[in-house]
PDB file of N, CA and C in Angstrom:
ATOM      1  N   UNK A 257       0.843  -1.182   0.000  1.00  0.00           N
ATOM      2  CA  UNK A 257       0.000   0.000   0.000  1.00  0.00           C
ATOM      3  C   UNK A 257       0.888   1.246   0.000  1.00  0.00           C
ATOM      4  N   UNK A 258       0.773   2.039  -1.053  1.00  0.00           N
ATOM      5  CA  UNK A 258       1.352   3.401  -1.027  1.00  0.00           C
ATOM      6  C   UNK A 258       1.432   4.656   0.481  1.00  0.00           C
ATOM      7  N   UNK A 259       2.134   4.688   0.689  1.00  0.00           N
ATOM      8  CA  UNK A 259       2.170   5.735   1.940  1.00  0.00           C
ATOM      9  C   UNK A 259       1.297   7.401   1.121  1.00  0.00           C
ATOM     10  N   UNK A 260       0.102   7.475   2.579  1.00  0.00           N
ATOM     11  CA  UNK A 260      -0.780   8.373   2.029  1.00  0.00           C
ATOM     12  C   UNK A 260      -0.534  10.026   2.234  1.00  0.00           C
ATOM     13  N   UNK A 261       1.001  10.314   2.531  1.00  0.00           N
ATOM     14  CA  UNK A 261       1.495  11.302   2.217  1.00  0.00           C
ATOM     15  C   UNK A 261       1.673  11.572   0.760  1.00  0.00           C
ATOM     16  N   UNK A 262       2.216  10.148   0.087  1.00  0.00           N
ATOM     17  CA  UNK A 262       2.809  10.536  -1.003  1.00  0.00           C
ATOM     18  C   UNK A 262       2.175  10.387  -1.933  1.00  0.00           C
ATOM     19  N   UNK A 263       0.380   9.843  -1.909  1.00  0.00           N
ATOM     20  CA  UNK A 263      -0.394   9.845  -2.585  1.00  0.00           C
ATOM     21  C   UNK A 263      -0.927  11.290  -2.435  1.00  0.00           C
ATOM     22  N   UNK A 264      -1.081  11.682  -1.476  1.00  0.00           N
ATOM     23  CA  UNK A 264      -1.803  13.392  -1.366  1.00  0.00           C
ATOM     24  C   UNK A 264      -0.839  14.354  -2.205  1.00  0.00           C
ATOM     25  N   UNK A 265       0.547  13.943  -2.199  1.00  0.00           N
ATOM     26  CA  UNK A 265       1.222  14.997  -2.790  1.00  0.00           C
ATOM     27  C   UNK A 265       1.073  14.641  -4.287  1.00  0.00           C
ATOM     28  N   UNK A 266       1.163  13.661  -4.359  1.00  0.00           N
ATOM     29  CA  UNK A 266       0.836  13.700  -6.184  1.00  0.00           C
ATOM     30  C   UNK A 266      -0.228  13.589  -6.672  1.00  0.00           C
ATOM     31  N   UNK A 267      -1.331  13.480  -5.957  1.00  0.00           N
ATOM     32  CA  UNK A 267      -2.540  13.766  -6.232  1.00  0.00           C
ATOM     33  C   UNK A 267      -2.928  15.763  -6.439  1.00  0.00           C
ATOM     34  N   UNK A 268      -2.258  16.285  -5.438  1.00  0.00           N
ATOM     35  CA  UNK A 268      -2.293  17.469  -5.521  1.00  0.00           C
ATOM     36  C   UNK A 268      -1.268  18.255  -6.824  1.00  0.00           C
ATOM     37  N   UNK A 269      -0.020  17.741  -7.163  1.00  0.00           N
ATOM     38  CA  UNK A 269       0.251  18.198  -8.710  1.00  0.00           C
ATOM     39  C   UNK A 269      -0.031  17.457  -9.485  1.00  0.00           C
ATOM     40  N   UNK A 270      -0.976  16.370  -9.709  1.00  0.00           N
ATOM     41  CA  UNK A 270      -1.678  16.069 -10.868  1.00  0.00           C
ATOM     42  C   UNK A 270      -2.889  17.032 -11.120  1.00  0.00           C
ATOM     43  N   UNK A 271      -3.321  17.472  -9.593  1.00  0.00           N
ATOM     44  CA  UNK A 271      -4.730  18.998 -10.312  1.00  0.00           C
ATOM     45  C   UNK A 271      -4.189  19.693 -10.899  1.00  0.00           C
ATOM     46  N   UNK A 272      -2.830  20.161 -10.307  1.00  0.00           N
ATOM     47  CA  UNK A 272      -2.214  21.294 -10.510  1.00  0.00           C
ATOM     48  C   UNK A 272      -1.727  21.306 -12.025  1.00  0.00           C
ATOM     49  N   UNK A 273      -1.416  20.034 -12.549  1.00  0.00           N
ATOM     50  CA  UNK A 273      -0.798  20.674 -14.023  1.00  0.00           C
ATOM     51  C   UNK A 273      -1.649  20.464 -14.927  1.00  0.00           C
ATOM     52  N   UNK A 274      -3.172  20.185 -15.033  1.00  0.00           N
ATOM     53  CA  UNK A 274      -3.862  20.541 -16.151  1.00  0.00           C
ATOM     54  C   UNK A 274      -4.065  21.998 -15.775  1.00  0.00           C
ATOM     55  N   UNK A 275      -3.543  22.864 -15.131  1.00  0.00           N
ATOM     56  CA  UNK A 275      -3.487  24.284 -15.100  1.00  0.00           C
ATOM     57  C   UNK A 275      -2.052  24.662 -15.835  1.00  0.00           C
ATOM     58  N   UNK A 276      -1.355  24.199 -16.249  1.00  0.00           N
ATOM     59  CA  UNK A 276      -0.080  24.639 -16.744  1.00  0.00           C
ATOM     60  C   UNK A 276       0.053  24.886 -17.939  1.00  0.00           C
ATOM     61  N   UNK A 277       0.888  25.734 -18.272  1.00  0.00           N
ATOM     62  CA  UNK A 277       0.901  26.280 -20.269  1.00  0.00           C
ATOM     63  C   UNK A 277       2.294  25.839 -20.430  1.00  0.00           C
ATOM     64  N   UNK A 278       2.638  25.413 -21.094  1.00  0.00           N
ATOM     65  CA  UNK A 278       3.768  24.507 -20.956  1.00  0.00           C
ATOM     66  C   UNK A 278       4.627  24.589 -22.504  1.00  0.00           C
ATOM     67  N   UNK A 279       5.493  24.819 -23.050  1.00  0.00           N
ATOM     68  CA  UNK A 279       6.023  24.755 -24.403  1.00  0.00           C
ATOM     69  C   UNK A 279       5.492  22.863 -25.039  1.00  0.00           C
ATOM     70  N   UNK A 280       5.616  23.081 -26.385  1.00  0.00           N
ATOM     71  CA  UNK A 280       5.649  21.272 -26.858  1.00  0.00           C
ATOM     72  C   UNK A 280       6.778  20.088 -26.255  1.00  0.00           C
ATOM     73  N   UNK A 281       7.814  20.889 -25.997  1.00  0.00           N
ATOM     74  CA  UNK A 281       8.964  20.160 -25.491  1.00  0.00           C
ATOM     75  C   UNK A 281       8.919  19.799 -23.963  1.00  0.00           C
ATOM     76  N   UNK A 282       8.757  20.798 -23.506  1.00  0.00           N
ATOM     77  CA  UNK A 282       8.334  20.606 -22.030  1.00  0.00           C
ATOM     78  C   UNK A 282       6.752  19.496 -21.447  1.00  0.00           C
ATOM     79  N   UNK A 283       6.306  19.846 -22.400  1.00  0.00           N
ATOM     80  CA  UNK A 283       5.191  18.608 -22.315  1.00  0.00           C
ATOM     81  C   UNK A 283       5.298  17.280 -22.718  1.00  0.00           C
ATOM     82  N   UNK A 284       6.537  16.862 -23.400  1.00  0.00           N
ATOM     83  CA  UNK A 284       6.862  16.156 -23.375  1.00  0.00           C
ATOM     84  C   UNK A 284       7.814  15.249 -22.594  1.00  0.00           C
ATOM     85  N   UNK A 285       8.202  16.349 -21.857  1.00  0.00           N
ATOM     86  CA  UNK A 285       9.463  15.930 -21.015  1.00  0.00           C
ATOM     87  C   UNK A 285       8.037  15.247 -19.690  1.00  0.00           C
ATOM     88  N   UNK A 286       7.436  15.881 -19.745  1.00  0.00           N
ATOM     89  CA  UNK A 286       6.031  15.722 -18.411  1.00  0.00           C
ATOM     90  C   UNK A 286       5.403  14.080 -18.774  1.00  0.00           C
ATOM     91  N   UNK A 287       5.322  14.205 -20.126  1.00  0.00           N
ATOM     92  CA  UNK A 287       4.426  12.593 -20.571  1.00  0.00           C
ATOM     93  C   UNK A 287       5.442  11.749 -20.104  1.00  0.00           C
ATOM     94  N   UNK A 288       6.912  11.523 -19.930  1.00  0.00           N
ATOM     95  CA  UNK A 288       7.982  10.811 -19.500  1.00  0.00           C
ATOM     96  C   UNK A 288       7.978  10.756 -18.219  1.00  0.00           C
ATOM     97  N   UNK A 289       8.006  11.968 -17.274  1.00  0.00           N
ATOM     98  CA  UNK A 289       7.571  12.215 -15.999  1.00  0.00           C
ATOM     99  C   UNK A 289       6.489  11.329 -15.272  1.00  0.00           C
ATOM    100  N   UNK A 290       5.165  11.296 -16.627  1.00  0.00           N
ATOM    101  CA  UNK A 290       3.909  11.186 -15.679  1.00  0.00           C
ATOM    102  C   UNK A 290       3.954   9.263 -16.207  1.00  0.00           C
ATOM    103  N   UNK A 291       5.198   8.976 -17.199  1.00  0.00           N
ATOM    104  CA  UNK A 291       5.320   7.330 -17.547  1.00  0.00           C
ATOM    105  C   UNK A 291       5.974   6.615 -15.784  1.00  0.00           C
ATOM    106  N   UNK A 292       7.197   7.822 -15.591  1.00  0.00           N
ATOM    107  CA  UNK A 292       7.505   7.396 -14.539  1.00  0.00           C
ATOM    108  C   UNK A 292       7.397   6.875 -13.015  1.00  0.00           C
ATOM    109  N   UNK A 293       5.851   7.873 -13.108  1.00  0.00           N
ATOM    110  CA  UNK A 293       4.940   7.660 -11.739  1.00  0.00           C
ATOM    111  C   UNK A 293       3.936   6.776 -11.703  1.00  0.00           C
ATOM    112  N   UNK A 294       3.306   6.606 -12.974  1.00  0.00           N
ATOM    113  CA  UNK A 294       3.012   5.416 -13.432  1.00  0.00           C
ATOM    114  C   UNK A 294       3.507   3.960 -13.007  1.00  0.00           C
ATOM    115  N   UNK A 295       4.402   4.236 -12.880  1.00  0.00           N
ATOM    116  CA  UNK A 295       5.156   2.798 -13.070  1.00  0.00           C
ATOM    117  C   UNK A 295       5.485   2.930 -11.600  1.00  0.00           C
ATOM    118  N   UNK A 296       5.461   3.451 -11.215  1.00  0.00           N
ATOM    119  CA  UNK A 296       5.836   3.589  -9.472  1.00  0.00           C
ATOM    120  C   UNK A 296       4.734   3.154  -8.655  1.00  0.00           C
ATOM    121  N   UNK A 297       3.375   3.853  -9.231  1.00  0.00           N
ATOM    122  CA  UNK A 297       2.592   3.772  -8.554  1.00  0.00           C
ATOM    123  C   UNK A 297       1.607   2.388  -8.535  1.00  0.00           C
ATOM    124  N   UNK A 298       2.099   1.608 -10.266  1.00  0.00           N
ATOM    125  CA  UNK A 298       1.818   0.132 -10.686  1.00  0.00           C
ATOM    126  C   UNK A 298       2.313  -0.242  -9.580  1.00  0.00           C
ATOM    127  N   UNK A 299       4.309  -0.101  -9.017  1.00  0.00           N
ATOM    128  CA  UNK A 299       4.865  -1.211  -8.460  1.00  0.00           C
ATOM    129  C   UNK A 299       4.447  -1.224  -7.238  1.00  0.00           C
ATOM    130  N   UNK A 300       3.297  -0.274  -6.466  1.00  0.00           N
ATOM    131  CA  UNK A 300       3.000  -0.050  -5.350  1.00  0.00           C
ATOM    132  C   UNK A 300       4.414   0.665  -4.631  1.00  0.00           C
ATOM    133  N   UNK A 301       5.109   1.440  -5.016  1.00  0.00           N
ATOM    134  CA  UNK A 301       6.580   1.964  -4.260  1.00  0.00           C
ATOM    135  C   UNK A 301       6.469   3.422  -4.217  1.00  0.00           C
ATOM    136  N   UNK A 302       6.053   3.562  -2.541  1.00  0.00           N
ATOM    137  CA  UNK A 302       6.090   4.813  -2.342  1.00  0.00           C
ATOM    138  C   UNK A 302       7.223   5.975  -2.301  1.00  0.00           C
ATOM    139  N   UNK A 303       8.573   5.162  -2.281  1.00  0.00           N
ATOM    140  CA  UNK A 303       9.870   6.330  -2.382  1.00  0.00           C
ATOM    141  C   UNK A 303      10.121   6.581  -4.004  1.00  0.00           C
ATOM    142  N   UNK A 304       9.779   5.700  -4.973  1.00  0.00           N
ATOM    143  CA  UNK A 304       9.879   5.929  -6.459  1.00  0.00           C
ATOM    144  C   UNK A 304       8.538   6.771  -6.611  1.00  0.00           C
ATOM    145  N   UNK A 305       7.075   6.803  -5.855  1.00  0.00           N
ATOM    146  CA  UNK A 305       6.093   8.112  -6.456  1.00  0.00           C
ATOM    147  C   UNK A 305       6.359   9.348  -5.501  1.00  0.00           C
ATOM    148  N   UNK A 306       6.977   9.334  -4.339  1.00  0.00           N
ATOM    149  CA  UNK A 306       7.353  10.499  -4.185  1.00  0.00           C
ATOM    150  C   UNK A 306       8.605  11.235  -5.078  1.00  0.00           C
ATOM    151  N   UNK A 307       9.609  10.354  -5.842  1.00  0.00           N
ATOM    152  CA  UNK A 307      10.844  10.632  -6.736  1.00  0.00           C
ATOM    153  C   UNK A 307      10.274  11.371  -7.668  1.00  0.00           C
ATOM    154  N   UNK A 308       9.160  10.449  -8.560  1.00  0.00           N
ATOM    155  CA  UNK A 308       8.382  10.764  -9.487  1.00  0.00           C
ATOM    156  C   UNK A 308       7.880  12.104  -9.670  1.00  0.00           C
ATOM    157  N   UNK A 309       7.152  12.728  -8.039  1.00  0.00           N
ATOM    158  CA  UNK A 309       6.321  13.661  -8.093  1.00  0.00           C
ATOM    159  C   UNK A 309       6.977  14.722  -7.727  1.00  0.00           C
ATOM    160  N   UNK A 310       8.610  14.625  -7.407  1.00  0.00           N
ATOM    161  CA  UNK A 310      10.147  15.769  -7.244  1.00  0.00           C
ATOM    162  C   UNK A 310      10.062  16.309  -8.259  1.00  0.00           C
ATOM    163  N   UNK A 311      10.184  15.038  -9.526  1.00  0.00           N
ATOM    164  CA  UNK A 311      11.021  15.027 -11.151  1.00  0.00           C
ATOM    165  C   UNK A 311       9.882  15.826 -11.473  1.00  0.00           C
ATOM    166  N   UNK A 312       8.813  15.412 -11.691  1.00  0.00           N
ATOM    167  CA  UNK A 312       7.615  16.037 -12.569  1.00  0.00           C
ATOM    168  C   UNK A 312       7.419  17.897 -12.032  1.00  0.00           C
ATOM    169  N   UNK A 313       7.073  18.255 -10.330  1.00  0.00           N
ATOM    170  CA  UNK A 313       7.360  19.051 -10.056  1.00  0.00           C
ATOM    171  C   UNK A 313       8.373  20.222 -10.763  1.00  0.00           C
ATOM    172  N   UNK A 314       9.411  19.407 -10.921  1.00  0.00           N
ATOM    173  CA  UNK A 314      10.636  20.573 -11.470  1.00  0.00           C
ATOM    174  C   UNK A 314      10.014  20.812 -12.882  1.00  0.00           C
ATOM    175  N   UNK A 315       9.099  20.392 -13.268  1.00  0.00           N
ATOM    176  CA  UNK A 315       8.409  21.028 -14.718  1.00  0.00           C
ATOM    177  C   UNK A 315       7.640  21.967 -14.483  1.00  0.00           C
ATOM    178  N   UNK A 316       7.253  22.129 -13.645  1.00  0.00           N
ATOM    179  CA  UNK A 316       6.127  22.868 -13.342  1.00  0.00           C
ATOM    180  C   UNK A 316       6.712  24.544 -13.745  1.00  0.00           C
ATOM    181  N   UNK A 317       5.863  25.252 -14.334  1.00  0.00           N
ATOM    182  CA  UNK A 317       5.974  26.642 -14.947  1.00  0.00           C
ATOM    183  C   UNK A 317       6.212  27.425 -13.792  1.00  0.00           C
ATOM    184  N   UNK A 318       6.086  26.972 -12.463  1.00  0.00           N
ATOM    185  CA  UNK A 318       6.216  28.026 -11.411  1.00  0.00           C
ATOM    186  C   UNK A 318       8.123  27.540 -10.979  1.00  0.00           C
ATOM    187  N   UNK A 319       8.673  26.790 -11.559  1.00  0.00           N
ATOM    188  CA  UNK A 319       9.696  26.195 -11.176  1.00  0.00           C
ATOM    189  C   UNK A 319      10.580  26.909 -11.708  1.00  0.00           C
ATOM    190  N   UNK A 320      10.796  27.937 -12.829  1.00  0.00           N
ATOM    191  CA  UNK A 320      11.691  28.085 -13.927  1.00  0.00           C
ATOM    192  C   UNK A 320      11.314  29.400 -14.215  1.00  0.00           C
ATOM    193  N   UNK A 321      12.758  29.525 -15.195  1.00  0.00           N
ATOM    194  CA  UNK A 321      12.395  31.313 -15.509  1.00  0.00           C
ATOM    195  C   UNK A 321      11.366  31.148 -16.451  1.00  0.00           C
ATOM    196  N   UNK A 322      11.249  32.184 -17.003  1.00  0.00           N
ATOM    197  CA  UNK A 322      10.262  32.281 -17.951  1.00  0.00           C
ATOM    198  C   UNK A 322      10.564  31.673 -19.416  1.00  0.00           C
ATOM    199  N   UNK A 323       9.349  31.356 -19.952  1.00  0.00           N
ATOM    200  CA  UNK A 323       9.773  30.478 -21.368  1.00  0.00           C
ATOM    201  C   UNK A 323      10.008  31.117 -22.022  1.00  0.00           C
ATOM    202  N   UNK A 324      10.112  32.757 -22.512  1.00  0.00           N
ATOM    203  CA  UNK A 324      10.766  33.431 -23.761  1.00  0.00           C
ATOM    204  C   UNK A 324       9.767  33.086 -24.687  1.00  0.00           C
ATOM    205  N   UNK A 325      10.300  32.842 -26.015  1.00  0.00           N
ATOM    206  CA  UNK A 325       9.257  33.314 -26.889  1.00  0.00           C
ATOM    207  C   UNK A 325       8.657  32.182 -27.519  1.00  0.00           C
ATOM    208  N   UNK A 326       8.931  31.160 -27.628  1.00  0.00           N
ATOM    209  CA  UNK A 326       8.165  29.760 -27.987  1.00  0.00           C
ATOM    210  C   UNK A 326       6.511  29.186 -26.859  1.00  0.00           C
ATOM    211  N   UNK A 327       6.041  29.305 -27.800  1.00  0.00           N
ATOM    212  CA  UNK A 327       4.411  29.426 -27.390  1.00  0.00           C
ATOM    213  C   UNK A 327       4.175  28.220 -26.383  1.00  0.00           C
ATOM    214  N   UNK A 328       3.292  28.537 -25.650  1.00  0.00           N
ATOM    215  CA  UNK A 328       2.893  27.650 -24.397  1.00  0.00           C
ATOM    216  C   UNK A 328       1.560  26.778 -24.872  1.00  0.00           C
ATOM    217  N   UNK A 329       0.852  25.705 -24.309  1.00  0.00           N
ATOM    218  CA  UNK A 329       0.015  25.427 -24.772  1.00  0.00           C
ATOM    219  C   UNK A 329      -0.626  24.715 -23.212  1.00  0.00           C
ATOM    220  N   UNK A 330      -1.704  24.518 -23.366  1.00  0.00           N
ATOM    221  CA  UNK A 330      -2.608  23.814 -21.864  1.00  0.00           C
ATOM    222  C   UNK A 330      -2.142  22.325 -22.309  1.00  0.00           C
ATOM    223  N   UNK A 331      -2.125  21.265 -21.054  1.00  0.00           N
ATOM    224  CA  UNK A 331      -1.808  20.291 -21.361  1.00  0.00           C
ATOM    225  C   UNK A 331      -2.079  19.589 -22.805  1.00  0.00           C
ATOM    226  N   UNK A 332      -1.854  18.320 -23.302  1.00  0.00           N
ATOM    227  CA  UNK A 332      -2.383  18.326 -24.958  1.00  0.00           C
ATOM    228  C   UNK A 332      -2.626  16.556 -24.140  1.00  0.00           C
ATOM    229  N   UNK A 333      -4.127  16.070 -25.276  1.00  0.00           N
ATOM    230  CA  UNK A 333      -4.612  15.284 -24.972  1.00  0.00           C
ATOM    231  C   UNK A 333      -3.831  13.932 -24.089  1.00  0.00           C
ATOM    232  N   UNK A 334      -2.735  13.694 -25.027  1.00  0.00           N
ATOM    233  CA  UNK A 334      -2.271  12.503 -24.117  1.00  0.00           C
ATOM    234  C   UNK A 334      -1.934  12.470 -22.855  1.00  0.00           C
ATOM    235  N   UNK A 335      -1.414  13.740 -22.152  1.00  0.00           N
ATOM    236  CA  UNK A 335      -0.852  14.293 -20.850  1.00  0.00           C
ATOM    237  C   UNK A 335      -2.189  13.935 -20.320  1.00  0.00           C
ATOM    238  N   UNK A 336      -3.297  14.725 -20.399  1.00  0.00           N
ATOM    239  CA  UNK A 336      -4.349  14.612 -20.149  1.00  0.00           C
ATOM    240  C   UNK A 336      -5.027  13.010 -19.541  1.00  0.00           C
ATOM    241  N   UNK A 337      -5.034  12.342 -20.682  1.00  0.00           N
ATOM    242  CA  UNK A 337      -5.434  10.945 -20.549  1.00  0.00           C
ATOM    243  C   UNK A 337      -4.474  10.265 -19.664  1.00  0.00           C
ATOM    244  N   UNK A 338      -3.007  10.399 -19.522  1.00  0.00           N
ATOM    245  CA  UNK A 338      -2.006   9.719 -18.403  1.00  0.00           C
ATOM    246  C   UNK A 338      -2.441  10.231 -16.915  1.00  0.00           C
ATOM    247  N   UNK A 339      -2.374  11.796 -17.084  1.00  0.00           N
ATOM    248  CA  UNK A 339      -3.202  12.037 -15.977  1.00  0.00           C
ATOM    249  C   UNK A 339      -4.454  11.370 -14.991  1.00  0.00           C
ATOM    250  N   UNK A 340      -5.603  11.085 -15.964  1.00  0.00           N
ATOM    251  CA  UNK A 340      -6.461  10.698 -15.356  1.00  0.00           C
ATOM    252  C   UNK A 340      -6.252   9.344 -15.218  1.00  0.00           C
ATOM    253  N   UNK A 341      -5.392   8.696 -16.092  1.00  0.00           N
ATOM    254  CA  UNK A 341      -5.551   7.204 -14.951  1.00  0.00           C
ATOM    255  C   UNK A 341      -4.745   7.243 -14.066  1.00  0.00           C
ATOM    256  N   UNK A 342      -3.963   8.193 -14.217  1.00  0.00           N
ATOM    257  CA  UNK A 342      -2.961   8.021 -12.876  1.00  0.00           C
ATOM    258  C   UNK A 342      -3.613   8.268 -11.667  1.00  0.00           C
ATOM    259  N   UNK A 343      -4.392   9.305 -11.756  1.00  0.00           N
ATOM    260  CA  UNK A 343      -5.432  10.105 -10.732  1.00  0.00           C
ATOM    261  C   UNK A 343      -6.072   8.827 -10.263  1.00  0.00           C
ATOM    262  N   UNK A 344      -7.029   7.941 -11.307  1.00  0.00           N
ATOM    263  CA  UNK A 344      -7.955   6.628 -10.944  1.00  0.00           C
ATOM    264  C   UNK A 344      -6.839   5.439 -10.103  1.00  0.00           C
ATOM    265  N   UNK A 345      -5.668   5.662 -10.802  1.00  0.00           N
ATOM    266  CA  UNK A 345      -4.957   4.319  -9.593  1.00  0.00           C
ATOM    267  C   UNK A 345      -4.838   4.483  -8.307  1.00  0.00           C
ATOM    268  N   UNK A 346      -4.454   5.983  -7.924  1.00  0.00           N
ATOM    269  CA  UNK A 346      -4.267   6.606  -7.044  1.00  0.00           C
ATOM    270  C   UNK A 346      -5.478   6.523  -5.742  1.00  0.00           C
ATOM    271  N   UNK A 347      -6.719   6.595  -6.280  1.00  0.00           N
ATOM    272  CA  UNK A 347      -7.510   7.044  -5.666  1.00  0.00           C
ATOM    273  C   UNK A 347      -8.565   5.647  -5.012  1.00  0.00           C
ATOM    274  N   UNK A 348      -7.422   4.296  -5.597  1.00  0.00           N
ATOM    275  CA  UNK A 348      -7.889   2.848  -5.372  1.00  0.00           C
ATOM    276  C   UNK A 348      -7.362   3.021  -4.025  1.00  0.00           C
TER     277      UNK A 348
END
C-alpha cells in the first residue's frame, strides 16, 4: 500500500498541471515524468512516487524562468489521458 502522504502529494500536482501552459517540449518531457509515476505507482513503491512527483514538479511553470518566446500550450490530450488514470490508480 502506497504511503498516504505521497499519494496526497501527487494527487495534488496532478490537479495542478492541467493548469499549466507549458512549451511542446516541455510537455513532453512531463508525458515521461507522468510514464515514470506510473510505473511507481503500478509497483506499489512509495519512495519511487514520491521521486516521481520531485522530477515532474521541477516542470512545473512556477519552477523556472520564464519560457521566452516559444508558445505555451494547456496540457495536450495525451498528458491529459495519463493524468487521469494516474489520478484513478491513485484514488484505489
Amino acid at each position: 500500500m502506497l504511503d498516504a502522504e505521497a499519494v496526497a502529494e501527487a494527487q495534488e500536482l496532478l490537479d495542478d498541471l492541467l493548469d499549466w501552459e507549458l512549451t511542446r517540449d516541455k510537455w513532453g518531457q512531463v508525458s515521461a515524468r507522468l510514464g515514470e509515476l506510473d510505473a511507481a505507482v503500478r509497483a506499489d513503491d512509495s519512495t519511487a512516487v514520491v521521486a516521481a512527483t520531485a522530477a515532474l514538479e521541477l516542470l512545473s511553470p512556477l519552477m523556472g524562468p520564464g519560457m521566452g518566446k516559444e508558445p505555451t500550450t494547456p496540457p495536450p490530450d495525451e498528458v491529459r489521458e495519463k493524468q487521469v488514470e494516474i489520478v484513478d490508480k491513485l484514488a484505489r
